[in-house]
XYZ file of C-alpha atoms in Angstrom:
441
model
C -23.005 17.755 47.264
C -19.489 17.681 46.590
C -17.163 17.004 49.547
C -14.507 19.644 50.027
C -11.710 16.944 48.926
C -13.708 16.379 45.969
C -14.019 19.839 44.787
C -10.223 20.531 45.712
C -9.562 17.397 43.349
C -12.244 18.712 40.464
C -10.295 21.967 40.721
C -7.102 20.775 39.729
C -7.975 18.101 37.586
C -10.401 20.263 35.175
C -8.372 22.425 33.806
C -5.449 20.487 33.673
C -7.612 18.263 31.514
C -8.794 20.871 29.409
C -5.870 21.850 28.651
C -4.157 18.716 26.994
C -7.453 18.501 25.209
C -6.894 21.816 23.439
C -3.230 20.620 22.368
C -4.703 18.068 20.878
C -7.032 19.930 18.842
C -4.425 22.693 17.966
C -2.497 19.319 16.178
C -5.712 18.457 14.645
C -6.801 21.780 13.470
C -3.218 21.676 11.912
C -3.743 18.107 10.050
C -6.704 18.482 8.467
C -5.974 21.926 7.196
C -2.991 19.951 5.840
C -4.882 17.468 4.949
C -6.687 20.525 2.269
C -2.959 20.486 0.762
C -1.113 16.909 0.201
C -0.417 13.993 1.052
C 2.822 14.867 1.485
C 2.258 17.926 4.339
C 0.350 15.488 5.897
C 2.957 12.801 6.143
C 5.958 15.817 6.678
C 4.132 17.239 9.981
C 2.857 13.950 11.220
C 6.991 12.397 11.586
C 7.831 15.778 12.984
C 5.054 15.425 15.651
C 6.571 12.165 16.879
C 10.019 13.496 16.782
C 8.251 16.247 18.991
C 6.591 13.579 21.263
C 9.874 12.194 21.720
C 11.153 15.962 22.886
C 7.991 15.774 25.141
C 9.708 12.337 26.665
C 13.084 14.104 27.224
C 10.848 17.034 29.119
C 10.155 14.786 31.740
C 13.711 14.682 33.003
C 12.952 18.527 34.420
C 9.211 18.964 34.704
C 8.442 15.885 36.889
C 11.213 16.811 39.650
C 10.813 20.586 39.392
C 6.689 19.558 40.156
C 7.508 17.838 43.091
C 10.371 19.831 44.469
C 7.762 23.103 43.755
C 4.458 21.099 45.354
C 6.438 20.338 48.113
C 7.487 23.958 48.801
C 4.526 25.635 47.962
C 2.767 22.691 51.192
C 5.449 23.804 52.933
C 4.115 27.608 52.617
C 8.206 28.725 51.430
C 7.328 30.330 47.892
C 10.336 31.876 47.708
C 12.018 28.670 47.407
C 9.628 27.064 44.894
C 10.031 30.812 42.689
C 13.953 29.464 43.178
C 12.968 26.208 41.711
C 10.785 27.697 39.177
C 13.866 29.565 37.945
C 16.584 26.688 38.506
C 14.890 24.402 36.349
C 13.797 26.583 33.575
C 18.057 27.173 33.669
C 18.242 23.067 33.442
C 15.714 23.412 30.791
C 17.094 26.537 28.249
C 20.584 23.724 28.993
C 18.868 20.710 27.437
C 16.884 22.581 24.710
C 20.198 22.914 23.315
C 21.282 20.339 21.623
C 18.021 19.752 20.194
C 17.864 22.721 18.875
C 20.958 22.609 16.671
C 19.754 19.266 15.291
C 16.981 20.522 14.739
C 17.312 23.247 12.162
C 20.401 21.882 11.221
C 19.760 18.489 11.292
C 15.804 17.780 10.985
C 16.294 16.039 7.169
C 17.841 12.623 9.381
C 14.611 12.838 11.434
C 12.716 11.727 8.056
C 15.679 9.748 6.191
C 15.016 7.363 9.330
C 11.814 7.298 8.859
C 11.987 5.829 5.057
C 10.289 8.846 3.665
C 9.642 9.272 -0.259
C 12.425 12.532 -0.921
C 9.161 14.898 -0.968
C 8.062 14.231 2.348
C 11.695 14.744 3.565
C 11.990 17.838 1.887
C 8.477 18.988 3.229
C 9.395 17.731 7.046
C 12.660 19.418 6.813
C 11.311 22.635 6.099
C 8.338 22.043 8.963
C 10.716 20.950 11.202
C 13.758 23.226 10.782
C 11.608 25.962 11.824
C 9.554 24.438 14.696
C 13.128 23.532 16.246
C 13.528 27.836 15.991
C 10.604 27.511 19.496
C 12.355 24.366 21.156
C 14.339 26.904 23.775
C 11.095 28.783 24.618
C 9.153 25.220 24.221
C 11.376 23.823 26.961
C 11.140 27.112 29.214
C 7.504 26.896 28.999
C 7.127 23.815 30.408
C 8.508 24.331 33.355
C 6.434 27.399 33.970
C 3.686 25.209 33.084
C 4.919 22.846 35.770
C 5.161 24.751 38.219
C 2.068 26.496 37.758
C 0.117 22.892 38.530
C 2.297 22.497 41.164
C 1.049 25.305 42.947
C -2.374 24.279 42.800
C -3.514 26.590 39.260
C -4.225 24.380 36.229
C -6.200 27.876 35.388
C -4.130 29.983 33.987
C -2.476 27.353 31.579
C -5.966 26.422 29.971
C -6.271 30.305 29.892
C -3.084 30.611 27.969
C -3.147 26.960 25.565
C -6.947 28.134 24.434
C -5.336 31.969 23.412
C -2.448 30.201 21.409
C -4.661 28.011 19.932
C -7.083 30.690 18.533
C -4.453 32.217 17.270
C -2.469 29.304 15.733
C -5.924 28.183 13.618
C -6.502 31.812 12.581
C -2.395 32.340 11.161
C -2.563 28.638 10.416
C -5.856 29.347 7.742
C -4.396 32.563 6.839
C -0.788 31.175 5.954
C -1.508 28.228 4.692
C -4.151 28.778 2.363
C -2.914 32.258 1.647
C -6.134 34.350 2.810
C -6.041 38.291 3.760
C -3.447 39.352 1.312
C -0.959 36.882 2.027
C 0.912 34.618 -0.193
C -0.236 30.885 0.223
C 2.596 28.793 2.040
C 1.351 25.543 2.251
C 3.677 23.742 4.936
C 5.532 26.495 5.707
C 3.025 28.463 6.758
C 1.474 26.020 9.280
C 4.844 25.799 10.661
C 5.780 29.525 11.016
C 1.562 29.601 12.760
C 2.855 27.204 14.706
C 5.955 28.594 15.995
C 4.253 31.727 16.150
C 1.733 30.861 18.373
C 4.346 29.300 20.836
C 6.423 32.112 21.076
C 3.192 34.257 22.609
C 1.876 31.853 24.422
C 5.479 32.068 25.913
C 5.132 35.478 26.674
C 1.982 34.938 27.727
C 3.985 32.361 30.709
C 6.699 34.968 31.218
C 3.881 37.738 32.475
C 1.951 35.672 34.330
C 5.183 35.201 36.291
C 6.718 38.574 35.627
C 4.535 40.675 37.240
C 3.310 37.952 40.012
C 0.477 36.964 39.347
C 0.515 33.418 40.679
C 2.056 33.107 44.032
C 5.059 31.217 42.249
C 6.939 33.677 40.595
C 10.715 34.241 39.211
C 13.314 34.531 41.859
C 16.564 35.086 40.228
C 19.177 33.133 41.842
C 20.363 29.951 40.527
C 20.376 27.357 43.225
C 22.117 24.460 42.691
C 20.884 21.626 45.646
C 17.394 22.159 44.538
C 19.120 21.565 40.239
C 20.213 18.504 42.407
C 16.722 17.471 43.675
C 14.784 18.243 40.820
C 17.291 16.075 38.327
C 17.258 13.432 41.124
C 13.764 13.308 41.106
C 13.408 14.030 37.310
C 16.181 11.992 35.496
C 13.936 8.373 35.882
C 10.932 9.991 34.822
C 12.682 11.109 31.852
C 13.764 7.918 31.061
C 11.198 6.275 31.626
C 8.720 8.351 29.340
C 11.959 7.690 26.664
C 12.309 3.873 26.988
C 7.995 3.845 26.760
C 7.799 6.158 23.468
C 10.006 4.083 22.004
C 8.236 0.562 23.297
C 4.981 2.599 21.451
C 6.960 2.224 18.305
C 7.747 -1.452 18.761
C 4.451 -2.143 19.802
C 3.377 -0.350 16.589
C 5.155 -2.508 14.318
C 3.851 -5.602 15.700
C 0.204 -4.268 15.034
C 1.895 -3.274 11.493
C 2.869 -6.487 10.356
C -0.992 -7.501 10.260
C -1.515 -4.474 6.751
C -2.275 -1.545 6.655
C -6.633 -1.728 7.085
C -5.468 -3.555 10.547
C -2.585 0.019 11.628
C -5.444 1.985 10.333
C -8.313 0.809 12.502
C -5.450 0.698 15.611
C -5.129 4.556 14.716
C -8.538 5.273 14.446
C -8.735 3.444 17.806
C -6.035 5.478 19.623
C -7.115 8.923 18.714
C -10.993 7.613 20.274
C -9.068 6.748 23.067
C -6.564 9.515 23.642
C -10.663 11.353 24.646
C -10.823 9.032 27.260
C -6.789 9.911 28.190
C -7.575 14.013 28.856
C -9.494 13.473 32.219
C -6.805 10.578 32.855
C -4.015 13.165 32.229
C -6.288 15.842 34.168
C -6.188 13.613 37.034
C -2.356 12.929 37.213
C -1.455 16.275 37.386
C -3.866 17.144 40.411
C -2.369 13.817 42.047
C 0.999 15.060 41.624
C 0.712 17.792 42.944
C -2.096 16.958 45.867
C 0.399 14.351 47.169
C 3.560 16.930 46.653
C 1.603 19.709 48.560
C 0.964 17.569 51.403
C 4.193 16.234 51.723
C 5.491 19.580 51.808
C 3.167 20.212 54.748
C 4.779 17.007 56.272
C 0.965 15.187 56.599
C 1.963 11.878 54.919
C -1.631 10.757 56.097
C -3.574 13.373 53.667
C -1.017 12.487 50.671
C -2.056 8.758 50.866
C -5.876 9.626 51.062
C -6.170 12.462 48.102
C -3.919 9.648 45.790
C -6.559 7.788 46.343
C -9.475 9.834 45.972
C -8.391 11.232 42.992
C -7.824 7.635 41.695
C -11.278 6.424 42.524
C -13.374 9.615 40.548
C -10.300 9.144 37.768
C -11.894 5.823 37.632
C -15.660 6.602 37.758
C -14.946 9.436 34.539
C -12.759 6.794 32.580
C -15.016 3.963 33.372
C -17.862 5.665 31.556
C -16.113 6.971 28.868
C -14.810 3.076 28.887
C -18.704 2.032 28.496
C -19.296 4.181 25.619
C -16.417 3.142 23.357
C -18.025 -1.207 24.399
C -20.876 -0.912 23.506
C -20.871 2.094 20.722
C -17.306 1.466 19.174
C -18.864 1.921 15.639
C -20.518 5.232 16.271
C -16.784 6.656 17.186
C -14.861 5.247 14.606
C -17.728 6.753 11.704
C -16.795 10.020 12.396
C -12.693 9.471 11.042
C -13.476 7.232 8.682
C -16.723 5.618 6.784
C -14.153 2.399 5.640
C -15.705 -0.821 6.084
C -12.519 -2.826 7.047
C -10.805 0.011 8.679
C -14.523 0.477 11.148
C -13.863 -3.193 11.719
C -10.894 -3.202 12.632
C -11.111 0.272 15.130
C -13.798 -1.549 16.581
C -11.812 -5.030 17.459
C -8.864 -2.215 19.489
C -11.761 0.126 20.810
C -14.045 -3.047 21.898
C -10.980 -4.692 24.125
C -9.290 -1.022 25.625
C -13.355 -0.087 26.607
C -12.565 -2.706 29.449
C -9.442 -0.953 30.839
C -10.206 2.194 31.131
C -10.899 1.803 34.792
C -7.442 0.194 36.072
C -5.828 2.237 33.227
C -6.962 5.429 35.449
C -5.884 3.851 38.566
C -2.183 3.381 36.457
C -2.676 6.829 35.471
C -3.624 8.314 38.809
C -0.860 6.137 41.195
C 1.579 6.433 39.132
C 1.164 9.825 39.532
C 1.185 9.978 42.932
C 4.198 8.588 43.313
C 5.416 11.148 41.158
C 4.199 13.793 43.450
C 6.559 11.843 46.508
C 9.164 11.297 44.629
C 9.387 7.995 43.738
C 10.231 7.790 39.469
C 12.804 5.514 40.360
C 9.611 3.015 41.739
C 7.705 4.248 38.619
C 10.512 3.789 36.365
C 11.140 0.208 37.322
C 6.865 -0.708 37.435
C 6.398 0.828 34.789
C 9.548 -0.003 32.156
C 8.910 -3.318 33.876
C 5.600 -4.166 33.129
C 5.137 -2.499 29.482
C 8.009 -4.925 28.452
C 7.818 -8.558 30.602
C 3.427 -8.241 30.412
C 3.052 -6.740 27.245
C 5.743 -6.155 24.687
C 7.709 -9.809 25.286
C 3.977 -11.536 25.351
C 2.523 -9.908 22.131
C 5.598 -10.876 19.422
C 5.250 -14.261 21.314
C 1.302 -14.800 20.916
C 1.078 -13.055 17.546
C 3.769 -15.506 16.420
C 1.683 -18.302 17.782
C -1.823 -16.990 16.589
C -1.118 -14.685 13.470
C -3.832 -12.848 15.045
C -3.821 -9.112 16.062
C -6.351 -10.069 18.344
C -3.935 -11.621 20.825
C -1.787 -8.584 20.842
C -4.486 -6.540 22.075
C -5.749 -8.965 24.595
C -1.881 -9.130 26.243
C -2.290 -5.096 26.412
C -5.607 -5.868 28.363
C -3.223 -8.628 30.869
C -0.746 -5.979 31.024
C -3.887 -2.753 31.832
C -4.735 -4.705 34.861
C -1.641 -5.859 35.860
C 0.604 -2.830 36.317
C -2.482 -1.139 38.680
C -2.608 -4.167 40.468
C 1.281 -3.743 41.256
C 1.061 0.295 41.883
C -2.317 -0.195 43.752
C -0.122 -2.376 46.021
C 3.194 -0.501 45.958
C 1.195 2.718 47.178
C -1.541 0.946 49.324
C 1.982 -0.526 51.135
C 3.297 3.125 51.779
C 6.861 2.205 50.382
C 6.771 5.295 48.967
C 6.770 6.947 52.035
C 10.246 5.766 53.941
C 11.515 7.193 50.565
C 10.942 11.154 51.036
C 13.971 12.796 52.616
C 12.257 16.158 52.878
C 15.382 19.031 54.159
C 13.638 22.158 55.583
């Protein structure tokens, strides 16, 4: 039988994990359909997704802070203040979205030029991204609303919304890309229109939830300057961390790309497979942020620490199980994505290494989330950025040049994952984050 604590953790983590899974499925479905159009369409949409990944990194500058502040107010049972924070964060989100929207609508082609794309990809990409960019204000605000629901302990509503949005996107994409049911075949433009419509419908559903008070947190139309400072004070370091991580990841991929097309393809296949293990990790990270933040709001710091530990343990079991499967049966996973023997062998190499890192990766995910829920985003910025560069990027570069084998890049990644998990474990256990908590009620 599950304990009440474990039930509480799983009730938050499982819907959050599935929400992330359905987000991934939407991208995969779109890419599969565009694969029937042309390689140009796939390349254009793929680069657009990378740009959207950068946007999600910037969104952490308000979403993480909003989650921490809202969860504390919920824990303190100050729901009006939580609702004011939600409205304040939504205004911040809208303001941050404006420059990205302007750039995306009028200058999106430069993203593809910067990536060295062909003229065909630049033209197709500009068409796709300029349409998607019209949804940026909606996406940014929705992210604030999404983080507020999670912080209030409601991860089921975002799951329901993403399922509805995915179904709508799939039907519209099929209709508009291939020209079904009397509509013209629009190709990549159709994919963009379908995605944009699904984003707007998702946003309307979120507004319905908040405006009709279907959640314990709603809209309280009052911009509170002090809450804005708290949200950004916690969120900006998290945003900086995500942006640094994003560009560091690109450097890591660039190192792997130097070993040739098959190695890069194998790595990409392995990464997609590993992404399935990430889903429970993301879910438990959200659970840790929420539960730690609410416990701090209730001024129960020992409970916050207990819930952080327990969430990390459960996440380790889920991701550890996935790691065992990746280590023992990597070829079967790789064969789902490709039948090229060279690519499969390269994917197997990656999967065997990362399969052994899933437990420390789970600990790193969850304890980083717990520290963010406690408001210690400067600490996670320092730990995660320093670890990434001093234990992974620099050693991987040096070892790669010394031995000329991609396996040494993966070894550096392996060691860094364990070291970072150990540092986060030590810092969370030491309770440094408790001394950082300054909460005024």
